[in-house]
Amino acid sequence: MLRTVDLTAIKGEYRAHIPRAALDVAGAMDAVKGMCDEVRDRGAEALAEYSGRFDGVVPASFRVPEERLADAQRRLDPLLRKAFEEAIRRRRLVAETLEHDPDPSPAILAEGARVGLRNIPVERVGLYVPGGLAPLASSVIMNVVPAQVAGVREIAVASPPQAESGGWPHPNILALCHLLGVTEVYAVGGAQAIAMFAHGVEGLCTPVSMVTGPGNIYVVAAKRLLRGIVGIDSEAGPTEIAIIADSSANPAYVAADLISQAEHDPMAASVLITDSVSLAEAVEGELESQVAQTRHRERIRTALAGQQSAVLLVRDLDQAVQVADAYAAEHLEIQTRDPGQVAARIRNAGAIFVGEHSPVSLGDYSAGSTHVLPTAGCACHGSGLSVRSFMRTVHVIGYSRDALAEIADGIERFALAEDLPGHAAAITVRAER
């Protein structure tokens, strides 16, 4: 089911040999540009047209009434609500204790010279929650909680309307919005939702400063097209998992985790990195057995058989770490004899899951970590969505007259060396008056 790529003889540069999905964002942008322009020019009329065309239903109103949110929460299964609330609690706890430092100490450079740091939250954000093949209610938590902890004043959520839900977003998505106190919720999906947030729609939605959240290729293309008009978190492509495993790994666990990611999307990537041929063979057997028993077997088979998925055979764990860093997976699991030691050597990954009892599914819901993570190799330079994603760091500089005078000569020289005499004069004038 998974093809095998033998990397044992390769040294140094691995990126050319690593499986990737073919993601033509540039091509999708051609389709998306017209849609974004239509939303800008025709507003709600265009939203209705695209909802009917792509979602198969036009909601009674694009902004979901608050009573609909409350009703969805009331109808929640009590055990599901308990799971939602625990996931919220854990995500908030991690956000508050690990990601939020509202008052860092200023740096004192000399007497009368200090530079402080202020973390200022974005004023208004639009959070996108997918609702296609899988209505990702968990993404509500992953987007809303860190935005709230950051102190964002206005939070709007958009998710596609669903015919089977009466033209509203999935009830679990609405219920979570209500649990979290979010009342500005829109039944708008796809590229048109990103355009609505960026441009605003008169009488419906005011423009936001930033858009976050995962989506399909058209959502990604719209974010790329509108970046600059509005800030974005990242251009998240199809989801991916990489698993470093040695002969000690449980093949049933490895197979189940590869399947869990393939379940998302036919373009999802599932990659096993191992130095054990016997493990690879055992995992292949488990895949055949487990996939046959799953509900979404066709989608999973397509993902596992795609060019983006593979078993990567390596010489040893040293090479496995090098390959994993070259791949820079969104989700990286370590299932080896000493997973902590291997995990400590990893430099590039969106999130690292250490040991056989830390599957990606844990992080998707209730580990407390974020599941909005960089994809397509972007983990080598990007990070997952966190409190800091919703904040701007502003230096606050305060110098006294004497403190400025102490370094005035050096600044003037530097400015003149760059042929910027006006810069130098802004210092000189303070010494002369």
PDB file of N, CA and C in Angstrom, residues 170-253:
ATOM      1  N   HIS A 170     -21.597  22.827  11.205  1.00  0.00           N
ATOM      2  CA  HIS A 170     -21.851  21.636  12.007  1.00  0.00           C
ATOM      3  C   HIS A 170     -22.213  22.020  13.445  1.00  0.00           C
ATOM      4  N   PRO A 171     -23.213  21.368  14.050  1.00  0.00           N
ATOM      5  CA  PRO A 171     -23.644  21.722  15.407  1.00  0.00           C
ATOM      6  C   PRO A 171     -22.529  21.690  16.444  1.00  0.00           C
ATOM      7  N   ASN A 172     -21.582  20.768  16.322  1.00  0.00           N
ATOM      8  CA  ASN A 172     -20.487  20.729  17.293  1.00  0.00           C
ATOM      9  C   ASN A 172     -19.615  21.975  17.212  1.00  0.00           C
ATOM     10  N   ILE A 173     -19.445  22.495  16.002  1.00  0.00           N
ATOM     11  CA  ILE A 173     -18.681  23.732  15.828  1.00  0.00           C
ATOM     12  C   ILE A 173     -19.410  24.892  16.488  1.00  0.00           C
ATOM     13  N   LEU A 174     -20.725  24.954  16.266  1.00  0.00           N
ATOM     14  CA  LEU A 174     -21.519  26.031  16.889  1.00  0.00           C
ATOM     15  C   LEU A 174     -21.526  25.905  18.404  1.00  0.00           C
ATOM     16  N   ALA A 175     -21.642  24.676  18.897  1.00  0.00           N
ATOM     17  CA  ALA A 175     -21.676  24.463  20.347  1.00  0.00           C
ATOM     18  C   ALA A 175     -20.365  24.904  20.997  1.00  0.00           C
ATOM     19  N   LEU A 176     -19.254  24.579  20.362  1.00  0.00           N
ATOM     20  CA  LEU A 176     -17.968  24.987  20.920  1.00  0.00           C
ATOM     21  C   LEU A 176     -17.811  26.502  20.908  1.00  0.00           C
ATOM     22  N   CYS A 177     -18.298  27.155  19.853  1.00  0.00           N
ATOM     23  CA  CYS A 177     -18.247  28.619  19.822  1.00  0.00           C
ATOM     24  C   CYS A 177     -19.006  29.195  21.025  1.00  0.00           C
ATOM     25  N   HIS A 178     -20.162  28.628  21.307  1.00  0.00           N
ATOM     26  CA  HIS A 178     -20.962  29.127  22.425  1.00  0.00           C
ATOM     27  C   HIS A 178     -20.284  28.839  23.756  1.00  0.00           C
ATOM     28  N   LEU A 179     -19.720  27.646  23.903  1.00  0.00           N
ATOM     29  CA  LEU A 179     -18.983  27.309  25.124  1.00  0.00           C
ATOM     30  C   LEU A 179     -17.849  28.297  25.378  1.00  0.00           C
ATOM     31  N   LEU A 180     -17.223  28.760  24.308  1.00  0.00           N
ATOM     32  CA  LEU A 180     -16.074  29.660  24.413  1.00  0.00           C
ATOM     33  C   LEU A 180     -16.474  31.135  24.429  1.00  0.00           C
ATOM     34  N   GLY A 181     -17.760  31.395  24.328  1.00  0.00           N
ATOM     35  CA  GLY A 181     -18.223  32.780  24.391  1.00  0.00           C
ATOM     36  C   GLY A 181     -18.071  33.556  23.103  1.00  0.00           C
ATOM     37  N   VAL A 182     -17.912  32.858  21.975  1.00  0.00           N
ATOM     38  CA  VAL A 182     -17.803  33.528  20.679  1.00  0.00           C
ATOM     39  C   VAL A 182     -19.196  33.656  20.079  1.00  0.00           C
ATOM     40  N   THR A 183     -19.642  34.874  19.848  1.00  0.00           N
ATOM     41  CA  THR A 183     -20.994  35.109  19.338  1.00  0.00           C
ATOM     42  C   THR A 183     -21.020  35.557  17.882  1.00  0.00           C
ATOM     43  N   GLU A 184     -19.867  35.933  17.337  1.00  0.00           N
ATOM     44  CA  GLU A 184     -19.809  36.352  15.933  1.00  0.00           C
ATOM     45  C   GLU A 184     -19.355  35.171  15.087  1.00  0.00           C
ATOM     46  N   VAL A 185     -20.328  34.443  14.571  1.00  0.00           N
ATOM     47  CA  VAL A 185     -20.060  33.210  13.835  1.00  0.00           C
ATOM     48  C   VAL A 185     -20.758  33.287  12.482  1.00  0.00           C
ATOM     49  N   TYR A 186     -20.055  32.916  11.421  1.00  0.00           N
ATOM     50  CA  TYR A 186     -20.585  33.019  10.065  1.00  0.00           C
ATOM     51  C   TYR A 186     -20.651  31.658   9.385  1.00  0.00           C
ATOM     52  N   ALA A 187     -21.745  31.426   8.688  1.00  0.00           N
ATOM     53  CA  ALA A 187     -21.919  30.216   7.888  1.00  0.00           C
ATOM     54  C   ALA A 187     -21.385  30.487   6.487  1.00  0.00           C
ATOM     55  N   VAL A 188     -20.094  30.640   6.396  1.00  0.00           N
ATOM     56  CA  VAL A 188     -19.419  30.939   5.130  1.00  0.00           C
ATOM     57  C   VAL A 188     -18.164  30.078   5.068  1.00  0.00           C
ATOM     58  N   GLY A 189     -17.929  29.429   3.929  1.00  0.00           N
ATOM     59  CA  GLY A 189     -16.784  28.543   3.814  1.00  0.00           C
ATOM     60  C   GLY A 189     -15.867  28.910   2.667  1.00  0.00           C
ATOM     61  N   GLY A 190     -14.751  28.197   2.582  1.00  0.00           N
ATOM     62  CA  GLY A 190     -13.857  28.298   1.449  1.00  0.00           C
ATOM     63  C   GLY A 190     -13.175  29.640   1.280  1.00  0.00           C
ATOM     64  N   ALA A 191     -12.733  29.885   0.033  1.00  0.00           N
ATOM     65  CA  ALA A 191     -12.019  31.117  -0.284  1.00  0.00           C
ATOM     66  C   ALA A 191     -12.868  32.347  -0.009  1.00  0.00           C
ATOM     67  N   GLN A 192     -14.198  32.201  -0.182  1.00  0.00           N
ATOM     68  CA  GLN A 192     -15.073  33.361   0.025  1.00  0.00           C
ATOM     69  C   GLN A 192     -15.087  33.807   1.487  1.00  0.00           C
ATOM     70  N   ALA A 193     -14.866  32.873   2.421  1.00  0.00           N
ATOM     71  CA  ALA A 193     -14.800  33.256   3.831  1.00  0.00           C
ATOM     72  C   ALA A 193     -13.556  34.087   4.107  1.00  0.00           C
ATOM     73  N   ILE A 194     -12.440  33.693   3.511  1.00  0.00           N
ATOM     74  CA  ILE A 194     -11.197  34.448   3.699  1.00  0.00           C
ATOM     75  C   ILE A 194     -11.349  35.847   3.095  1.00  0.00           C
ATOM     76  N   ALA A 195     -12.006  35.924   1.931  1.00  0.00           N
ATOM     77  CA  ALA A 195     -12.234  37.222   1.300  1.00  0.00           C
ATOM     78  C   ALA A 195     -13.161  38.091   2.147  1.00  0.00           C
ATOM     79  N   MET A 196     -14.188  37.482   2.733  1.00  0.00           N
ATOM     80  CA  MET A 196     -15.105  38.230   3.606  1.00  0.00           C
ATOM     81  C   MET A 196     -14.344  38.828   4.779  1.00  0.00           C
ATOM     82  N   PHE A 197     -13.480  38.034   5.396  1.00  0.00           N
ATOM     83  CA  PHE A 197     -12.710  38.549   6.524  1.00  0.00           C
ATOM     84  C   PHE A 197     -11.752  39.658   6.083  1.00  0.00           C
ATOM     85  N   ALA A 198     -11.119  39.492   4.943  1.00  0.00           N
ATOM     86  CA  ALA A 198     -10.107  40.450   4.501  1.00  0.00           C
ATOM     87  C   ALA A 198     -10.728  41.774   4.066  1.00  0.00           C
ATOM     88  N   HIS A 199     -11.777  41.690   3.227  1.00  0.00           N
ATOM     89  CA  HIS A 199     -12.373  42.901   2.661  1.00  0.00           C
ATOM     90  C   HIS A 199     -13.531  43.444   3.504  1.00  0.00           C
ATOM     91  N   GLY A 200     -14.146  42.551   4.284  1.00  0.00           N
ATOM     92  CA  GLY A 200     -15.382  42.918   4.950  1.00  0.00           C
ATOM     93  C   GLY A 200     -16.542  42.860   3.974  1.00  0.00           C
ATOM     94  N   VAL A 201     -17.737  42.708   4.491  1.00  0.00           N
ATOM     95  CA  VAL A 201     -18.960  42.740   3.684  1.00  0.00           C
ATOM     96  C   VAL A 201     -19.912  43.725   4.354  1.00  0.00           C
ATOM     97  N   GLU A 202     -20.292  44.753   3.627  1.00  0.00           N
ATOM     98  CA  GLU A 202     -21.112  45.825   4.200  1.00  0.00           C
ATOM     99  C   GLU A 202     -22.384  45.270   4.818  1.00  0.00           C
ATOM    100  N   GLY A 203     -22.655  45.696   6.034  1.00  0.00           N
ATOM    101  CA  GLY A 203     -23.862  45.286   6.727  1.00  0.00           C
ATOM    102  C   GLY A 203     -23.785  43.900   7.332  1.00  0.00           C
ATOM    103  N   LEU A 204     -22.656  43.209   7.136  1.00  0.00           N
ATOM    104  CA  LEU A 204     -22.542  41.847   7.651  1.00  0.00           C
ATOM    105  C   LEU A 204     -21.304  41.666   8.514  1.00  0.00           C
ATOM    106  N   CYS A 205     -20.134  41.925   7.954  1.00  0.00           N
ATOM    107  CA  CYS A 205     -18.878  41.603   8.637  1.00  0.00           C
ATOM    108  C   CYS A 205     -17.866  42.704   8.359  1.00  0.00           C
ATOM    109  N   THR A 206     -17.272  43.252   9.406  1.00  0.00           N
ATOM    110  CA  THR A 206     -16.223  44.254   9.221  1.00  0.00           C
ATOM    111  C   THR A 206     -14.882  43.556   8.996  1.00  0.00           C
ATOM    112  N   PRO A 207     -13.964  44.185   8.290  1.00  0.00           N
ATOM    113  CA  PRO A 207     -12.673  43.539   8.008  1.00  0.00           C
ATOM    114  C   PRO A 207     -11.913  43.199   9.290  1.00  0.00           C
ATOM    115  N   VAL A 208     -11.094  42.170   9.217  1.00  0.00           N
ATOM    116  CA  VAL A 208     -10.263  41.766  10.351  1.00  0.00           C
ATOM    117  C   VAL A 208      -8.814  42.147  10.064  1.00  0.00           C
ATOM    118  N   SER A 209      -7.982  42.055  11.086  1.00  0.00           N
ATOM    119  CA  SER A 209      -6.559  42.337  10.923  1.00  0.00           C
ATOM    120  C   SER A 209      -5.767  41.090  10.574  1.00  0.00           C
ATOM    121  N   MET A 210      -6.322  39.914  10.938  1.00  0.00           N
ATOM    122  CA  MET A 210      -5.580  38.670  10.781  1.00  0.00           C
ATOM    123  C   MET A 210      -6.550  37.520  10.585  1.00  0.00           C
ATOM    124  N   VAL A 211      -6.165  36.565   9.734  1.00  0.00           N
ATOM    125  CA  VAL A 211      -6.950  35.349   9.511  1.00  0.00           C
ATOM    126  C   VAL A 211      -6.091  34.149   9.870  1.00  0.00           C
ATOM    127  N   THR A 212      -6.653  33.230  10.656  1.00  0.00           N
ATOM    128  CA  THR A 212      -5.928  32.009  10.995  1.00  0.00           C
ATOM    129  C   THR A 212      -6.829  30.799  10.768  1.00  0.00           C
ATOM    130  N   GLY A 213      -6.205  29.637  10.762  1.00  0.00           N
ATOM    131  CA  GLY A 213      -6.947  28.389  10.655  1.00  0.00           C
ATOM    132  C   GLY A 213      -6.656  27.647   9.369  1.00  0.00           C
ATOM    133  N   PRO A 214      -6.720  26.311   9.417  1.00  0.00           N
ATOM    134  CA  PRO A 214      -6.432  25.492   8.245  1.00  0.00           C
ATOM    135  C   PRO A 214      -7.604  25.441   7.286  1.00  0.00           C
ATOM    136  N   GLY A 215      -7.369  24.947   6.075  1.00  0.00           N
ATOM    137  CA  GLY A 215      -8.431  24.796   5.078  1.00  0.00           C
ATOM    138  C   GLY A 215      -7.912  24.074   3.857  1.00  0.00           C
ATOM    139  N   ASN A 216      -8.768  23.946   2.855  1.00  0.00           N
ATOM    140  CA  ASN A 216      -8.358  23.248   1.632  1.00  0.00           C
ATOM    141  C   ASN A 216      -7.476  24.143   0.766  1.00  0.00           C
ATOM    142  N   ILE A 217      -7.125  23.652  -0.408  1.00  0.00           N
ATOM    143  CA  ILE A 217      -6.181  24.376  -1.260  1.00  0.00           C
ATOM    144  C   ILE A 217      -6.703  25.752  -1.662  1.00  0.00           C
ATOM    145  N   TYR A 218      -8.032  25.897  -1.765  1.00  0.00           N
ATOM    146  CA  TYR A 218      -8.590  27.189  -2.153  1.00  0.00           C
ATOM    147  C   TYR A 218      -8.539  28.189  -0.999  1.00  0.00           C
ATOM    148  N   VAL A 219      -8.681  27.686   0.206  1.00  0.00           N
ATOM    149  CA  VAL A 219      -8.483  28.538   1.382  1.00  0.00           C
ATOM    150  C   VAL A 219      -7.025  28.996   1.438  1.00  0.00           C
ATOM    151  N   VAL A 220      -6.103  28.073   1.192  1.00  0.00           N
ATOM    152  CA  VAL A 220      -4.673  28.416   1.185  1.00  0.00           C
ATOM    153  C   VAL A 220      -4.370  29.454   0.108  1.00  0.00           C
ATOM    154  N   ALA A 221      -4.937  29.253  -1.074  1.00  0.00           N
ATOM    155  CA  ALA A 221      -4.690  30.191  -2.172  1.00  0.00           C
ATOM    156  C   ALA A 221      -5.251  31.571  -1.855  1.00  0.00           C
ATOM    157  N   ALA A 222      -6.422  31.610  -1.237  1.00  0.00           N
ATOM    158  CA  ALA A 222      -7.021  32.901  -0.873  1.00  0.00           C
ATOM    159  C   ALA A 222      -6.163  33.609   0.167  1.00  0.00           C
ATOM    160  N   LYS A 223      -5.628  32.865   1.121  1.00  0.00           N
ATOM    161  CA  LYS A 223      -4.764  33.482   2.133  1.00  0.00           C
ATOM    162  C   LYS A 223      -3.505  34.057   1.489  1.00  0.00           C
ATOM    163  N   ARG A 224      -2.954  33.316   0.519  1.00  0.00           N
ATOM    164  CA  ARG A 224      -1.775  33.836  -0.171  1.00  0.00           C
ATOM    165  C   ARG A 224      -2.113  35.096  -0.960  1.00  0.00           C
ATOM    166  N   LEU A 225      -3.239  35.077  -1.652  1.00  0.00           N
ATOM    167  CA  LEU A 225      -3.634  36.203  -2.491  1.00  0.00           C
ATOM    168  C   LEU A 225      -3.898  37.456  -1.662  1.00  0.00           C
ATOM    169  N   LEU A 226      -4.496  37.284  -0.479  1.00  0.00           N
ATOM    170  CA  LEU A 226      -4.942  38.418   0.315  1.00  0.00           C
ATOM    171  C   LEU A 226      -3.946  38.821   1.398  1.00  0.00           C
ATOM    172  N   ARG A 227      -2.841  38.086   1.473  1.00  0.00           N
ATOM    173  CA  ARG A 227      -1.814  38.445   2.440  1.00  0.00           C
ATOM    174  C   ARG A 227      -1.280  39.828   2.097  1.00  0.00           C
ATOM    175  N   GLY A 228      -1.193  40.657   3.056  1.00  0.00           N
ATOM    176  CA  GLY A 228      -0.820  42.058   2.821  1.00  0.00           C
ATOM    177  C   GLY A 228      -2.024  42.933   3.095  1.00  0.00           C
ATOM    178  N   ILE A 229      -3.195  42.522   2.572  1.00  0.00           N
ATOM    179  CA  ILE A 229      -4.444  43.172   2.964  1.00  0.00           C
ATOM    180  C   ILE A 229      -4.778  42.745   4.383  1.00  0.00           C
ATOM    181  N   VAL A 230      -4.488  41.484   4.685  1.00  0.00           N
ATOM    182  CA  VAL A 230      -4.769  40.936   6.002  1.00  0.00           C
ATOM    183  C   VAL A 230      -3.609  40.027   6.399  1.00  0.00           C
ATOM    184  N   GLY A 231      -3.291  39.976   7.676  1.00  0.00           N
ATOM    185  CA  GLY A 231      -2.260  39.065   8.144  1.00  0.00           C
ATOM    186  C   GLY A 231      -2.778  37.636   8.164  1.00  0.00           C
ATOM    187  N   ILE A 232      -1.890  36.663   7.993  1.00  0.00           N
ATOM    188  CA  ILE A 232      -2.289  35.262   8.054  1.00  0.00           C
ATOM    189  C   ILE A 232      -1.327  34.512   8.971  1.00  0.00           C
ATOM    190  N   ASP A 233      -1.782  33.342   9.424  1.00  0.00           N
ATOM    191  CA  ASP A 233      -0.892  32.529  10.252  1.00  0.00           C
ATOM    192  C   ASP A 233       0.096  31.763   9.385  1.00  0.00           C
ATOM    193  N   SER A 234      -0.400  31.066   8.367  1.00  0.00           N
ATOM    194  CA  SER A 234       0.460  30.275   7.493  1.00  0.00           C
ATOM    195  C   SER A 234      -0.356  29.812   6.302  1.00  0.00           C
ATOM    196  N   GLU A 235       0.339  29.254   5.314  1.00  0.00           N
ATOM    197  CA  GLU A 235      -0.338  28.617   4.183  1.00  0.00           C
ATOM    198  C   GLU A 235      -0.304  27.111   4.427  1.00  0.00           C
ATOM    199  N   ALA A 236      -1.243  26.619   5.183  1.00  0.00           N
ATOM    200  CA  ALA A 236      -1.229  25.211   5.586  1.00  0.00           C
ATOM    201  C   ALA A 236      -1.725  24.324   4.451  1.00  0.00           C
ATOM    202  N   GLY A 237      -0.869  23.379   4.033  1.00  0.00           N
ATOM    203  CA  GLY A 237      -1.246  22.435   2.995  1.00  0.00           C
ATOM    204  C   GLY A 237      -1.853  21.187   3.594  1.00  0.00           C
ATOM    205  N   PRO A 238      -1.919  20.099   2.810  1.00  0.00           N
ATOM    206  CA  PRO A 238      -2.476  18.843   3.326  1.00  0.00           C
ATOM    207  C   PRO A 238      -1.721  18.374   4.570  1.00  0.00           C
ATOM    208  N   THR A 239      -2.445  17.754   5.482  1.00  0.00           N
ATOM    209  CA  THR A 239      -1.849  17.307   6.739  1.00  0.00           C
ATOM    210  C   THR A 239      -0.855  16.177   6.503  1.00  0.00           C
ATOM    211  N   GLU A 240       0.051  15.992   7.461  1.00  0.00           N
ATOM    212  CA  GLU A 240       1.110  15.001   7.279  1.00  0.00           C
ATOM    213  C   GLU A 240       1.584  14.461   8.617  1.00  0.00           C
ATOM    214  N   ILE A 241       2.016  13.215   8.587  1.00  0.00           N
ATOM    215  CA  ILE A 241       2.634  12.584   9.750  1.00  0.00           C
ATOM    216  C   ILE A 241       3.895  11.871   9.286  1.00  0.00           C
ATOM    217  N   ALA A 242       4.933  11.952  10.099  1.00  0.00           N
ATOM    218  CA  ALA A 242       6.129  11.130   9.910  1.00  0.00           C
ATOM    219  C   ALA A 242       6.364  10.392  11.216  1.00  0.00           C
ATOM    220  N   ILE A 243       6.745   9.137  11.115  1.00  0.00           N
ATOM    221  CA  ILE A 243       7.012   8.328  12.305  1.00  0.00           C
ATOM    222  C   ILE A 243       8.410   7.742  12.191  1.00  0.00           C
ATOM    223  N   ILE A 244       9.267   8.079  13.162  1.00  0.00           N
ATOM    224  CA  ILE A 244      10.556   7.402  13.282  1.00  0.00           C
ATOM    225  C   ILE A 244      10.344   6.188  14.179  1.00  0.00           C
ATOM    226  N   ALA A 245      10.605   5.017  13.653  1.00  0.00           N
ATOM    227  CA  ALA A 245      10.382   3.796  14.425  1.00  0.00           C
ATOM    228  C   ALA A 245      11.522   2.812  14.187  1.00  0.00           C
ATOM    229  N   ASP A 246      11.918   2.120  15.251  1.00  0.00           N
ATOM    230  CA  ASP A 246      12.909   1.057  15.104  1.00  0.00           C
ATOM    231  C   ASP A 246      12.243  -0.289  15.329  1.00  0.00           C
ATOM    232  N   SER A 247      13.017  -1.340  15.446  1.00  0.00           N
ATOM    233  CA  SER A 247      12.448  -2.690  15.532  1.00  0.00           C
ATOM    234  C   SER A 247      11.659  -2.925  16.818  1.00  0.00           C
ATOM    235  N   SER A 248      11.799  -2.036  17.812  1.00  0.00           N
ATOM    236  CA  SER A 248      11.060  -2.193  19.061  1.00  0.00           C
ATOM    237  C   SER A 248       9.630  -1.675  18.971  1.00  0.00           C
ATOM    238  N   ALA A 249       9.308  -0.949  17.913  1.00  0.00           N
ATOM    239  CA  ALA A 249       7.979  -0.336  17.793  1.00  0.00           C
ATOM    240  C   ALA A 249       6.899  -1.388  17.596  1.00  0.00           C
ATOM    241  N   ASN A 250       5.707  -1.057  18.066  1.00  0.00           N
ATOM    242  CA  ASN A 250       4.544  -1.926  17.883  1.00  0.00           C
ATOM    243  C   ASN A 250       3.949  -1.632  16.513  1.00  0.00           C
ATOM    244  N   PRO A 251       3.986  -2.593  15.572  1.00  0.00           N
ATOM    245  CA  PRO A 251       3.500  -2.302  14.214  1.00  0.00           C
ATOM    246  C   PRO A 251       2.028  -1.925  14.167  1.00  0.00           C
ATOM    247  N   ALA A 252       1.233  -2.442  15.103  1.00  0.00           N
ATOM    248  CA  ALA A 252      -0.190  -2.086  15.133  1.00  0.00           C
ATOM    249  C   ALA A 252      -0.372  -0.610  15.462  1.00  0.00           C
ATOM    250  N   TYR A 253       0.452  -0.100  16.407  1.00  0.00           N
ATOM    251  CA  TYR A 253       0.376   1.315  16.763  1.00  0.00           C
ATOM    252  C   TYR A 253       0.826   2.186  15.591  1.00  0.00           C
TER     253      TYR A 253
END
